[in-house]
Structures are given as structure tokens and as C-alpha cells.
Coordinates of C-alpha atoms in Angstrom, one line a residue:
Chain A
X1 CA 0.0 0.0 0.0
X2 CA 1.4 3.5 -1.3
X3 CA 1.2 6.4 1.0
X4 CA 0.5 7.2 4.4
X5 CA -2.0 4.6 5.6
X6 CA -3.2 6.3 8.6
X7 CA -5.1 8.5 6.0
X8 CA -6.3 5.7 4.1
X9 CA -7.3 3.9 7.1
X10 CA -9.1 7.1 8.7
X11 CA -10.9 7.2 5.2
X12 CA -12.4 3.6 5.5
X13 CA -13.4 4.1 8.9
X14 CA -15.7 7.3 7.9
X15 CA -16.8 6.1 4.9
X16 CA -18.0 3.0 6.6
X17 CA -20.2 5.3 8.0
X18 CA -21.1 8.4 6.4
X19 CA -22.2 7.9 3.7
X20 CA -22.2 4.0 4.0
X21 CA -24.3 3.5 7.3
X22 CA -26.6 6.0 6.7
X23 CA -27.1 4.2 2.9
X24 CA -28.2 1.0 5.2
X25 CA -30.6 2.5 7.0
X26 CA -32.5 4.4 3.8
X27 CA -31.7 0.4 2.0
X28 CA -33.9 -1.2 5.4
X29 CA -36.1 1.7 5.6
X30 CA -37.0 1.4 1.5
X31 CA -37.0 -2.4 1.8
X32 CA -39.2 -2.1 5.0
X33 CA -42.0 0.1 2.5
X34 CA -42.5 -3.3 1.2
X35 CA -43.6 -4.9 4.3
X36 CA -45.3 -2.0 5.2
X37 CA -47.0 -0.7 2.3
X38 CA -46.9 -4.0 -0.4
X39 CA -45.9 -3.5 -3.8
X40 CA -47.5 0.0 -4.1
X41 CA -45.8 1.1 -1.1
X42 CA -42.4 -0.3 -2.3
X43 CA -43.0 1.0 -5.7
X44 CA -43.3 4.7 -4.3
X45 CA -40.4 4.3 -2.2
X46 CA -38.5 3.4 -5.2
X47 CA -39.5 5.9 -7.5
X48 CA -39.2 8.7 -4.7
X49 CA -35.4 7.5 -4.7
X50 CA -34.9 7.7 -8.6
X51 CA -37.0 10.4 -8.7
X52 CA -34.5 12.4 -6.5
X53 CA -32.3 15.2 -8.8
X54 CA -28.6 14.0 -10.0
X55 CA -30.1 10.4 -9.0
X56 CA -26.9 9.0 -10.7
X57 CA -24.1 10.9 -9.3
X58 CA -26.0 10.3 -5.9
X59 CA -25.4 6.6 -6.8
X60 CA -22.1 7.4 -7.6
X61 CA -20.6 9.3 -4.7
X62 CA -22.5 7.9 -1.8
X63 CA -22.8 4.9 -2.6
X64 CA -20.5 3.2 -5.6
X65 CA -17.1 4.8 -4.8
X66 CA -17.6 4.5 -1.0
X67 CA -18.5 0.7 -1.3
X68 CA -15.8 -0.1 -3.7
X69 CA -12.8 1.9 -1.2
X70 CA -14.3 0.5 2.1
X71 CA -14.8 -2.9 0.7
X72 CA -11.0 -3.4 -1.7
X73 CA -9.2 -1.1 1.7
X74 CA -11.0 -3.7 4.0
X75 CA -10.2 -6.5 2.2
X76 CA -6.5 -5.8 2.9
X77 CA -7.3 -4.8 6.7
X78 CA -9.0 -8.1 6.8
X79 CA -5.5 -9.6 5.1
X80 CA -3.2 -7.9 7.8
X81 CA -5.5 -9.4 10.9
X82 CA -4.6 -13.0 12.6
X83 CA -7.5 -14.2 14.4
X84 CA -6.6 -15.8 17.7
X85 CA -10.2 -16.4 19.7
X86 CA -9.0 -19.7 20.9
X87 CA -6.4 -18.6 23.0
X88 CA -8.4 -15.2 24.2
X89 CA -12.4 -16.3 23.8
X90 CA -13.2 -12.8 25.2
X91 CA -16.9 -11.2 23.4
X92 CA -14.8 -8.1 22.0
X93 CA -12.0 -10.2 20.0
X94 CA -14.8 -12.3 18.5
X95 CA -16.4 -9.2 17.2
X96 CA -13.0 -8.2 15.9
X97 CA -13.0 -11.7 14.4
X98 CA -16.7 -11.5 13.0
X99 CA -16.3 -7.9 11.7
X100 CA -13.5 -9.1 9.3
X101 CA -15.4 -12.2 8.5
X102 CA -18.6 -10.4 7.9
X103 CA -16.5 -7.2 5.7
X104 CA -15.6 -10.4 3.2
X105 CA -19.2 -12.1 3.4
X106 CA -21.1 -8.6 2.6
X107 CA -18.1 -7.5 0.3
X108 CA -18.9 -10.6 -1.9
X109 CA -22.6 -10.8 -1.6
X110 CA -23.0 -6.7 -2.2
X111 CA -21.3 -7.3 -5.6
X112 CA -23.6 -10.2 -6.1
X113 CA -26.7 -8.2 -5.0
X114 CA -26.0 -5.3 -7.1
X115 CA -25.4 -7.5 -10.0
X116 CA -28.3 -9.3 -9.6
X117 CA -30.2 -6.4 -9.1
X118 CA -29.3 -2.6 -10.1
X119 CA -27.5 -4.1 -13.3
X120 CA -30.1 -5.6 -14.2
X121 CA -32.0 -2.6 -14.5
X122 CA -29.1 -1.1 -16.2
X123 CA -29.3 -4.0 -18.9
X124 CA -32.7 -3.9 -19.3
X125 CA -33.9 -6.9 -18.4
X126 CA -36.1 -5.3 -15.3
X127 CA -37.5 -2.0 -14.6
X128 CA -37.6 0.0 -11.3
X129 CA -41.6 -0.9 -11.7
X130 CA -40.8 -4.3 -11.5
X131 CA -38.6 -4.8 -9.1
X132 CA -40.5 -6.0 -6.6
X133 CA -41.5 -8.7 -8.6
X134 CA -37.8 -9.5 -9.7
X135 CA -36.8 -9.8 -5.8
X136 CA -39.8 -12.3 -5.3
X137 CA -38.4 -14.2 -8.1
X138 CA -35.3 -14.2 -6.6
X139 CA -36.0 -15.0 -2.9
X140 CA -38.3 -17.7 -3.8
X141 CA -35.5 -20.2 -4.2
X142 CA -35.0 -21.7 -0.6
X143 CA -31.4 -21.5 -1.2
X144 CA -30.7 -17.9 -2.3
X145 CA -33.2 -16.8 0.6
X146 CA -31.4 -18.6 3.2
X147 CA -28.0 -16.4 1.3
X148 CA -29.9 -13.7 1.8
X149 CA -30.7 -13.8 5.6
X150 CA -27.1 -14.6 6.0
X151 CA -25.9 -11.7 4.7
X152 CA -28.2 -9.6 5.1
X153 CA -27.2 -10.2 9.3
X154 CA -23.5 -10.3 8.0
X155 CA -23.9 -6.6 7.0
X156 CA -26.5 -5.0 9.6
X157 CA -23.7 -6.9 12.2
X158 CA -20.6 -5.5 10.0
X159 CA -22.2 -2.2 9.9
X160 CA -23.6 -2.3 13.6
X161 CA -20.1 -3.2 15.2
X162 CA -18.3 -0.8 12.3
X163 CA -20.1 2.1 14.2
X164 CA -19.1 1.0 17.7
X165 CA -15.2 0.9 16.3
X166 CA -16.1 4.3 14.8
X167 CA -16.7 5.9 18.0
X168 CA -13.7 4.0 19.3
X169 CA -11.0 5.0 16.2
X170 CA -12.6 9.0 16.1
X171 CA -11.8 9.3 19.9
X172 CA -15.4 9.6 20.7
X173 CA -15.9 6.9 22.8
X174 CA -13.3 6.7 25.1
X175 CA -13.3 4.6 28.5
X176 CA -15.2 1.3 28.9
X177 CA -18.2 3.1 30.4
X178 CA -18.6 4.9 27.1
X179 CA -17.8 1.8 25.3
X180 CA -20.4 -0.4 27.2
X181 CA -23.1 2.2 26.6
X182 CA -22.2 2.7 22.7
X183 CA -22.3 -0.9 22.9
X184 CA -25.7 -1.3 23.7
X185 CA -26.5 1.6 21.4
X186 CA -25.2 -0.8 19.0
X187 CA -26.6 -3.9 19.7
X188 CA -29.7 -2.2 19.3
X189 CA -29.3 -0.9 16.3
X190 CA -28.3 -4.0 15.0
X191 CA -31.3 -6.0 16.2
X192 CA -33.7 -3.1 14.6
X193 CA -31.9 -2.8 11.0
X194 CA -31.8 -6.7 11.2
X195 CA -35.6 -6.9 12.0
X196 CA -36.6 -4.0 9.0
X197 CA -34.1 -6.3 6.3
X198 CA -35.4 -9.7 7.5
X199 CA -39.2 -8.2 7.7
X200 CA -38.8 -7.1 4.1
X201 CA -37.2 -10.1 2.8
X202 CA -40.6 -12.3 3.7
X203 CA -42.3 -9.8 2.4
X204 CA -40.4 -10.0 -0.7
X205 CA -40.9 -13.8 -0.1
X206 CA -44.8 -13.6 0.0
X207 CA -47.4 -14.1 -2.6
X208 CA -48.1 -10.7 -2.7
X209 CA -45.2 -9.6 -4.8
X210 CA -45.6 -12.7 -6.9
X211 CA -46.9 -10.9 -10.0
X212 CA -46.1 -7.9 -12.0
X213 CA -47.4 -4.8 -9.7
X214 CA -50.4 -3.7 -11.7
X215 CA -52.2 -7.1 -11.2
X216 CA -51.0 -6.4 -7.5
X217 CA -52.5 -3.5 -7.3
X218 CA -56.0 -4.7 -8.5
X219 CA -55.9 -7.3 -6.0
X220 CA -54.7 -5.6 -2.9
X221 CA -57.2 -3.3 -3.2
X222 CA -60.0 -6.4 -3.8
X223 CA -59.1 -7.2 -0.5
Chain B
X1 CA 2.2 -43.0 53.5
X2 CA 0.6 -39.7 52.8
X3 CA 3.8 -38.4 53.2
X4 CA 5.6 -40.7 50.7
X5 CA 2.4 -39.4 48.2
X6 CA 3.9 -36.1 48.4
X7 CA 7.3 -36.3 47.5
X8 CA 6.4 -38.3 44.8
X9 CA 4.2 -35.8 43.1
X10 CA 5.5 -34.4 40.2
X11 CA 4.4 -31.4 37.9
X12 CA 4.0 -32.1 33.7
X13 CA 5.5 -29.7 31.3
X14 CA 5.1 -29.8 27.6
X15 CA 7.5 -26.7 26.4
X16 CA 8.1 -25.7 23.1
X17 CA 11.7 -25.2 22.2
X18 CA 14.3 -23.9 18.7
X19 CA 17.9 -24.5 19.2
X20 CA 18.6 -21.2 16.7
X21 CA 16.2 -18.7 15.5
X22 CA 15.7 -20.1 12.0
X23 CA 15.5 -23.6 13.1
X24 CA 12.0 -25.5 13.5
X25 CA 10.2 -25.4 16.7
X26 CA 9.5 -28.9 18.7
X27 CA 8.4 -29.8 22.0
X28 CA 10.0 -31.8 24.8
X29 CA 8.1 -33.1 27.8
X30 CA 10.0 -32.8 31.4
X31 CA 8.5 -34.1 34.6
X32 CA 9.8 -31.7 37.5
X33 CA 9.3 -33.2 41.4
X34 CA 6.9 -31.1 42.8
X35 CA 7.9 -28.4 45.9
X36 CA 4.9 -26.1 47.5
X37 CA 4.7 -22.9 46.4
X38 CA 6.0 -23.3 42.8
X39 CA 6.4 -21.1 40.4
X40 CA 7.4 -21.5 36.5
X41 CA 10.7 -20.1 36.7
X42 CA 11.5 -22.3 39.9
X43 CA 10.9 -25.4 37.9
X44 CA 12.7 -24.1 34.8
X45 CA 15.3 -23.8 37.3
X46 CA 14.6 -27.5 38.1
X47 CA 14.5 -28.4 34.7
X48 CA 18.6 -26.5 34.2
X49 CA 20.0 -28.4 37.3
X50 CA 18.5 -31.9 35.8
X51 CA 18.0 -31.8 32.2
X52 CA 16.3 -35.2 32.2
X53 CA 13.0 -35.3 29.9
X54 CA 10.1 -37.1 31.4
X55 CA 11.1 -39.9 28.9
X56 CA 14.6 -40.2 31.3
X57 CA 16.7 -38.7 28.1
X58 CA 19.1 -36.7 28.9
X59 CA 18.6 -33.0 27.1
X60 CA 20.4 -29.2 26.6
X61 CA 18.6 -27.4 29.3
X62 CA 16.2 -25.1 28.3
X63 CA 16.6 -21.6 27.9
X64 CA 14.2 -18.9 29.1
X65 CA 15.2 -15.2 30.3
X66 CA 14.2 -14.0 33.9
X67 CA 15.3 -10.8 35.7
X68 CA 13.4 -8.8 38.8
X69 CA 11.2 -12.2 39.9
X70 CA 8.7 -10.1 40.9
X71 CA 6.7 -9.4 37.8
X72 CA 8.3 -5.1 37.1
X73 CA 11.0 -6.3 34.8
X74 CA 9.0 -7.5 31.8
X75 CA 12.0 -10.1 31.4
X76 CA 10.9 -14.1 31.5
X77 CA 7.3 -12.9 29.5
X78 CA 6.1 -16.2 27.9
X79 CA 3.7 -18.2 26.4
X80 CA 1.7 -20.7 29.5
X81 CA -1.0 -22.7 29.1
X82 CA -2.3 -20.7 25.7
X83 CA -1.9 -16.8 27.4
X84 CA 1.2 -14.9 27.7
X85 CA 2.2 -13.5 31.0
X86 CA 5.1 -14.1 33.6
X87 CA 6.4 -17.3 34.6
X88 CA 7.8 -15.0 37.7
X89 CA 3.9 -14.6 38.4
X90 CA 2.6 -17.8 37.1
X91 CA 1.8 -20.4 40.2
X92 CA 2.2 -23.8 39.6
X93 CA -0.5 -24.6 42.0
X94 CA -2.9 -22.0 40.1
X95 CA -1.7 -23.7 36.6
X96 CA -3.9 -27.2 34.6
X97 CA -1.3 -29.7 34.0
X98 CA 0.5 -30.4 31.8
X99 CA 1.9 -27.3 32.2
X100 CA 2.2 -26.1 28.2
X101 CA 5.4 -23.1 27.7
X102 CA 6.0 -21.7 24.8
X103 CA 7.9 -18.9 23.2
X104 CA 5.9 -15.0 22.5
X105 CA 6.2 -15.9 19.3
X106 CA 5.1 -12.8 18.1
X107 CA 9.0 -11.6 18.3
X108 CA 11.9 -12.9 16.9
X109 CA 12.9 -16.3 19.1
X110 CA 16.4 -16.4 19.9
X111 CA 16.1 -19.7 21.3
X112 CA 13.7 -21.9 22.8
X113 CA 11.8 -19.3 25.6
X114 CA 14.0 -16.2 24.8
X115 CA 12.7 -14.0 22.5
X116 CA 13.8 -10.2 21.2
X117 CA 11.8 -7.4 22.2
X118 CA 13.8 -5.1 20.4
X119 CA 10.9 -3.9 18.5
X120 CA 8.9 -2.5 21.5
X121 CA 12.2 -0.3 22.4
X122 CA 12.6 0.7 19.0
X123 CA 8.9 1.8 19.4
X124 CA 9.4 3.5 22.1
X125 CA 12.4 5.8 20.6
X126 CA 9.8 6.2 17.5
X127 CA 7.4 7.9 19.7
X128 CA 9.9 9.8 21.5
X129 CA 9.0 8.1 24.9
X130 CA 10.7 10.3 26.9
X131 CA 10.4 14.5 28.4
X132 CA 13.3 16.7 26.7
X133 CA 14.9 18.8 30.0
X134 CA 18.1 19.3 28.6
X135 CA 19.2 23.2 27.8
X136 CA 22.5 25.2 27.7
X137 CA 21.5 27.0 30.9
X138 CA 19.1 25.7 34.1
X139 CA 15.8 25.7 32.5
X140 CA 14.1 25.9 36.2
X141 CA 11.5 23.8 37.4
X142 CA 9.0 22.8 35.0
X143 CA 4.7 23.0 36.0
X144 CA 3.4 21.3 38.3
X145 CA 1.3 18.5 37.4
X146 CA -2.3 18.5 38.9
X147 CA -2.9 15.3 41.6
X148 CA -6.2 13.9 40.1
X149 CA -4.3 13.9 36.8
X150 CA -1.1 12.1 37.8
X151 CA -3.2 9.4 39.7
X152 CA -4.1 8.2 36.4
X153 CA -0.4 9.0 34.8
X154 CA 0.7 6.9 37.2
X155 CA -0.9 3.6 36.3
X156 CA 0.6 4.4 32.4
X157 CA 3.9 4.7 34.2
X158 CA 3.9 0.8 35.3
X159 CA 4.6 -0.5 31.7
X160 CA 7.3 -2.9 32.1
X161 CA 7.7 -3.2 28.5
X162 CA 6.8 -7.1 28.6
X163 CA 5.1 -7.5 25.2
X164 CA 2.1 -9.3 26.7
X165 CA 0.0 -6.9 24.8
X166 CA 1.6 -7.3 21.5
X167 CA 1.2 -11.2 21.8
X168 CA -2.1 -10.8 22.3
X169 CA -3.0 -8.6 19.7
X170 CA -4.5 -9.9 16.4
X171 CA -3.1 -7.0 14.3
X172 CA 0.7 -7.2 15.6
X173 CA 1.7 -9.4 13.0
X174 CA 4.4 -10.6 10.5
X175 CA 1.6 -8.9 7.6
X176 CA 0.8 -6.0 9.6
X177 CA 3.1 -3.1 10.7
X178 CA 1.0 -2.1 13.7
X179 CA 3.1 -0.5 16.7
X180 CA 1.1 -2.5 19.5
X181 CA -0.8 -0.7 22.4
X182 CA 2.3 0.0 24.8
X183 CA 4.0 2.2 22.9
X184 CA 0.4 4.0 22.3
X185 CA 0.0 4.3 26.6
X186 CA 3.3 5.6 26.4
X187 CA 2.3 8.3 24.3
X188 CA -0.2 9.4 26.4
X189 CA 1.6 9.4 29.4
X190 CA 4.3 11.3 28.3
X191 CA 1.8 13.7 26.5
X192 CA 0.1 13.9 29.9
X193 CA 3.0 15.3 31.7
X194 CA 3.2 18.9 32.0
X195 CA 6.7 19.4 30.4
X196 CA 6.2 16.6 28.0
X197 CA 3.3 18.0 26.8
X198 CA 5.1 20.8 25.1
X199 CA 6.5 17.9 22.5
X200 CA 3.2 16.2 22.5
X201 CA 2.4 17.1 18.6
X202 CA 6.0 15.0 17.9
X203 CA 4.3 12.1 19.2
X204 CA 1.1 12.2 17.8
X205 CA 2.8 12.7 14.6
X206 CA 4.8 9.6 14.6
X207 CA 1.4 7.4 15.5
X208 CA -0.1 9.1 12.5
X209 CA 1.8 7.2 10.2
X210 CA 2.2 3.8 8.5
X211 CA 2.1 1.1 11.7
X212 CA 1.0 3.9 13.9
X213 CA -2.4 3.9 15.5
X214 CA -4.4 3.6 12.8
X215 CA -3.6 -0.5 13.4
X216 CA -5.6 -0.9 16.0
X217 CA -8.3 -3.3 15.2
X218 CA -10.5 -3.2 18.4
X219 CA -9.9 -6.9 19.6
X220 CA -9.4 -5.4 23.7
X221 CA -7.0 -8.1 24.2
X222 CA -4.4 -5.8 25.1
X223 CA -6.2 -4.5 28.2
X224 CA -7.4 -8.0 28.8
X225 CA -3.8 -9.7 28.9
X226 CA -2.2 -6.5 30.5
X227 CA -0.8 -8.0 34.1
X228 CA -0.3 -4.0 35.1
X229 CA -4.0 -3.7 34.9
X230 CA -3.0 -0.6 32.3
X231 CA -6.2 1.0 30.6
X232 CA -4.7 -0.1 27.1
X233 CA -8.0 0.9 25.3
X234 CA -8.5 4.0 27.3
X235 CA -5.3 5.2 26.5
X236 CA -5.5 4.3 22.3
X237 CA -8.7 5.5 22.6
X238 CA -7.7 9.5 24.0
X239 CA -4.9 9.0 21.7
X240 CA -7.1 7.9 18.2
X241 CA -9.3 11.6 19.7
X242 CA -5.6 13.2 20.1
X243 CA -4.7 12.4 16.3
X244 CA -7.8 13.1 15.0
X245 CA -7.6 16.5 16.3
X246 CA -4.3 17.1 15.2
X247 CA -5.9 15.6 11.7
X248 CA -7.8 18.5 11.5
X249 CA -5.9 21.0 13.0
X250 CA -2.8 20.3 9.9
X251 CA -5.4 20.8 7.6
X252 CA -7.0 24.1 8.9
X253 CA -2.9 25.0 9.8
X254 CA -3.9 25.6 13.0

């Protein structure tokens, strides 16, 4: 690695965050519209997004360019770690552990994910109108569900834990009492992110956004 | 009969030893006659007078370092029973047998239970451990230092410079070039004092660099393993908010 790595390192740490963190939560909140509203609440959600002005440098610069740096900078931070939880099983160096364990996981399944979806849009093969349709497709195999729900915990815990060491590495959080309450801050994050993704994901799962959304529409509002 | 029992007991040790640094490590078992109050270095001691292995071979003795014997010199720091600490320290009577002693492996071995902590004294020159006094006339007696804060300085000051806390850190590492937390304390302890703060941007400088504090990967198993009790995290923590501020400052060229 060329130049100063305390930089680079400082820059992974607060891109893990802003804009990354804050991308999770509007990804659970928009995914969470599905549960909520159905495919017409989903729908809106996702045409409020594209809707919004310079949607593709948006993309771009809070999302593209701070996943690709976060995830090819921790890639190597995950490379420079040993893990040694046998000979110190204390909670904290499992979560060091984990964190580097769940970088890789959601590193490979977000390139995945975005293939599978955003591309797809890109190539024309689904539209924003249709997505919600295209993930039922794709979370009705038993086998890429149970993927999802893996990952989708791998990233809320990456992210969850991420912002904990955040505090830590920015100074903010300095003695253990600080640290034990920005833990539980943490953990409860975590479990609320994890319950809007996995929420979504049986929506996205259910019969309801088995058909294209128009169809959807007519029956939701049968019942 | 009871007391026949007790002469006979013997205490199991399974200890990793390397004749040179670049030869392979292997492990010879020693059975040491057991004596109350025991501790590590007492039966290494054992183990030099009568370098019979528990299969009745005769051996070189083995080799381990050992200084102060009363856990301040940082000196006979070694691997027992999976955690790194003092043999000085470790009880036999507080220890599962077989007892299992191995180099820190995280430094260079010199041979069998002797390492080189050069590194961590190198570190400590990096980071300019130390309060500049000298002057071509008598600079006078520096500021005071306030009580409440030098109750705290004080428990930064007992690093012995042992290398537990590098052992135990995932991210000090043949692939990584982190310094390892003692080196960070030291930083803030020096920074804390009131004449040593008047360097303390040197410091902070040399931490904010490749292998400075930016390694730190969060494991804890520095304060964990620390047998001074030192607030390792505490201490890398004020010093990742000391750095950041300086961050900022260099930019706004404050």
C-alpha cells in the first residue's frame, strides 16, 4: 500500500459510516416500505429514490465509490488481521474476528446483489416498476433466501459493530463506560436494521409480490 | 504413607523449544518433582539443574530469560498454558497440567523461551517516549502536574515493556506493521505530563503514520492480557481523539 496509511485507514473508517451506514438504513427503511405498504408502497419508495435530482451521481458518490474503497481497503485490513479467539475467547475479539469475517461475506454478496439487481435494470432486463416482482423471483428459491438472511445479518452486524469501532477510532468513545453504553447503542441498532431487512425479505418472499405490480394493485385493493 | 504421596508428586510440562532462530520449533516433555509454592521459573530452574526429559533422556537445558522475579522487569514474558504472561507470576498450584510453555512468538525467538523485544524499544524511541529537560543554561523547574491527573499518569507509568499486549493482539503481525498498544499508553503518558506535553504534537505525529495507531483493530486483548492492569484501550482511545484532532488541526494549519 502506497502512502500514508493512517489517511487511508481514517478514510475507511468514515466512509463506513457516512455515507455508508446512513445508505443501510435508507436500504432497510425502503425495503421495510414493502412490508409495510406492499408492492404499491415499495414502488413509491422506489420511484421517490430515482426520482431524486442527479439520481446518478447520488449513486455514484454515496454509494458506488464508498462501497468499492471501504470494501478493496478492508479487504487488505482483513488480510493484515490474525484471528486468535482460541487462546483469548473474550466477546470483543470475537467481534474483531466477526467484523472481518462479515467485511468479506457482505463484500462478496453486495457485488452479487448489485449484479443481480441494479444491473439488471441497467441492462434492461427489469424495470424500477418491476422490481418488486424480480426480488420475489429471486428469494423464492429456498437456497438464495437462506444467502440472503445470511448476509443480510453479516452486513446490519458489520455495519452495527463498524459504528461502535467508529466511535472508538474517532476518539469519541473513550473509556469502557462509554464503550459499554455505545455498545448497547449498537446492539440495538443491530437488532432493529436486522428486523426492518429480515421483515422485508418475507415480504419480498410472499405471494403478494408474486406478479407484475399492476395485477397487484387490483388485488390488494380487492381485498 | 501420605507423606511418601507427596514427595512423589511431580508437575507435567510440555515446552516448546528452537535451538537457533531459523530452526523449526519442537516440543519436549520434562516431569519436574513437585515443591509447594512453585512457580514457572523455579521449575525451569529445576528443569537447568537436571535436564532429564520425562522420557529419562538426557537434554540441553532449556533456555528462558528472567530478571526482577517479581513481575516489574517485563524479562521471563512467555507463552503458559495458551496466554502470555510471567512465569515470575505464574503459580504452579494455580496452573492445569501439563503445564504447556511456549515462546511469544510474536517476536523474533532467539532460542527456545528467549525472545527479542527489540521492536517495542525501538517503538518507544519512534514515539519519542521520553520529556526533553536538557538546555545550555538551568531551565528551572518545569509546571506542576495536577494530583487527580497524575493518579491516572501513574498507572501508564507501570509499563514494564513485557510485550504481553503485542502477543495478544491480532493486528501485531508478520503482515501487519501495527506498533502495538504499549508504545500508544506511552504516548499518552508522556503527552500527559506537563513538560512533555510541550512535545506532544512529535508524538502524535509519529502514531499518525504507516504502523502507527491507525492499526488498531478493536480486539481489547491488550487490556485483557495487561498483568499491570494498564487501561490499554482507554489510552489508544484518547490518543485515536488526540490524532484526529491534530488531523484537522494540519489541515485548517492551526
Amino acid at each position: 500500500m502506497k502512502g500514508n496509511s493512517y489517511y487511508s485507514r481514517k478514510l475507511h473508517s468514515l466512509l463506513g459510516v457516512i455515507p455508508l451506514g446512513l445508505f443501510m438504513i435508507e436500504h432497510a427503511l425502503t425495503n421495510y416500505s414493502a412490508f409495510e405498504g406492499g408492492q404499491q408502497g415499495f414502488k413509491d419508495s422506489v420511484d421517490f429514490l430515482h426520482g431524486m435530482p442527479l439520481v446518478f451521481f447520488l449513486e455514484m458518490f454515496i454509494i458506488w465509490l464508498p462501497i468499492l474503497f471501504h470494501g478493496v481497503y478492508g479487504l487488505y485490513i482483513a488480510y493484515q488481521s490474525n484471528s486468535n479467539v482460541g487462546n483469548f475467547n473474550y466477546g470483543r475479539n470475537w467481534a474483531f474476528t466477526l467484523q472481518r469475517v462479515t467485511g468479506v461475506i457482505t463484500f462478496i454478496f453486495v457485488v452479487w446483489h448489485v449484479y443481480e439487481t441494479r444491473l439488471q435494470v441497467t441492462f434492461g432486463n427489469t424495470t424500477y416498476e418491476e422490481l418488486g416482482s424480480h426480488m420475489h423471483d429471486i428469494v423464492s428459491n429456498p437456497v438464495v433466501f437462506a444467502i440472503y438472511v445470511i448476509a443480510v445479518l453479516a452486513a446490519t452486524f458489520h455495519f452495527a459493530n463498524g459504528l461502535w469501532a467508529f466511535l472508538v477510532s474517532w476518539g469519541i468513545t473513550v473509556g469502557p463506560r462509554a464503550q459499554k453504553v455505545s455498545f448497547r447503542i449498537c446492539l440495538g441498532i443491530f437488532v432493529i436494521v436486522s428486523v426492518l431487512f429480515l421483515l422485508s425479505l418475507f415480504a419480498f418472499g410472499s405471494d403478494e409480490f408474486a406478479s407484475a405490480p399492476i395485477t397487484a394493485f387490483t388485488s390488494a385493493s380487492a381485498v | 504413607m501420605a507423606e511418601t504421596a507427596t514427595a512423589q508428586r511431580t508437575v507435567k510440562f510440555i515446552i516448546t523449544r528452537r535451538e537457533t532462530p531459523e530452526a523449526a520449533p519442537y516440543t519436549e516433555e520434562f516431569e519436574v518433582p513437585y515443591r509447594p509454592n512453585m512457580n514457572v521459573i523455579s521449575a525451569l530452574m529445576e528443569i537447568q539443574r537436571n535436564p532429564v526429559k520425562a522420557d529419562g533422556n538426557k537434554t540441553a537445558p532449556v533456555c528462558w530469560e528472567s530478571n526482577c522475579l517479581e513481575e516489574v522487569c517485563g524479562a521471563c514474558s512467555m507463552v503458559i498454558n495458551g496466554k502470555p504472561r510471567q512465569a515470575c507470576s505464574a503459580l504452579i498450584d494455580k496452573l492445569e497440567q501439563p503445564i504447556r510453555l511456549e515462546p511469544m512468538s510474536t517476536f523474533p525467538v532467539v532460542r527456545d523461551l528467549v525472545i527479542n523485544r527489540e521492536r517495542m524499544f525501538q517503538a518507544l524511541k519512534k514515539v519519542k517516549a521520553w520529556i526533553p529537560i536538557d538546555g545550555t543554561y538551568d531551565l528551572g523547574p518545569g509546571p506542576r502536574m495536577a494530583e487527580s491527573k497524575r493518579q491516572w499518569a501513574y498507572e501508564l507509568s507501570k509499563c514494564m515493556t513485557c510485550g504481553v499486549c503485542l502477543e495478544a493482539c491480532p493486528n501485531v503481525n508478520e503482515r501487519n506493521s501495527f506498533i502495538g498498544p504499549a508504545a500508544i499508553s506511552q504516548v499518552r503518558l508522556f503527552n500527559a505530563h506537563p513538560t512533555g506535553e510541550m512535545n506532544a504534537h512529535e508524538r502524535l505525529d509519529e502514531l499518525m503514520e504507516d504502523g502507527g495507531i491507525e492499526g488498531c483493530g478493536n480486539s481489547q486483548n491488550c487490556v485483557r492480557s495487561c498483568p499491570k492492569g494498564i487501561p490499554l484501550t482507554t489510552s489508544i482511545a484518547a490518543i485515536n481523539g488526540d490524532t484526529t484532532k491534530r488531523l484537522f488541526k494540519k489541515w485548517l494549519s492551526m
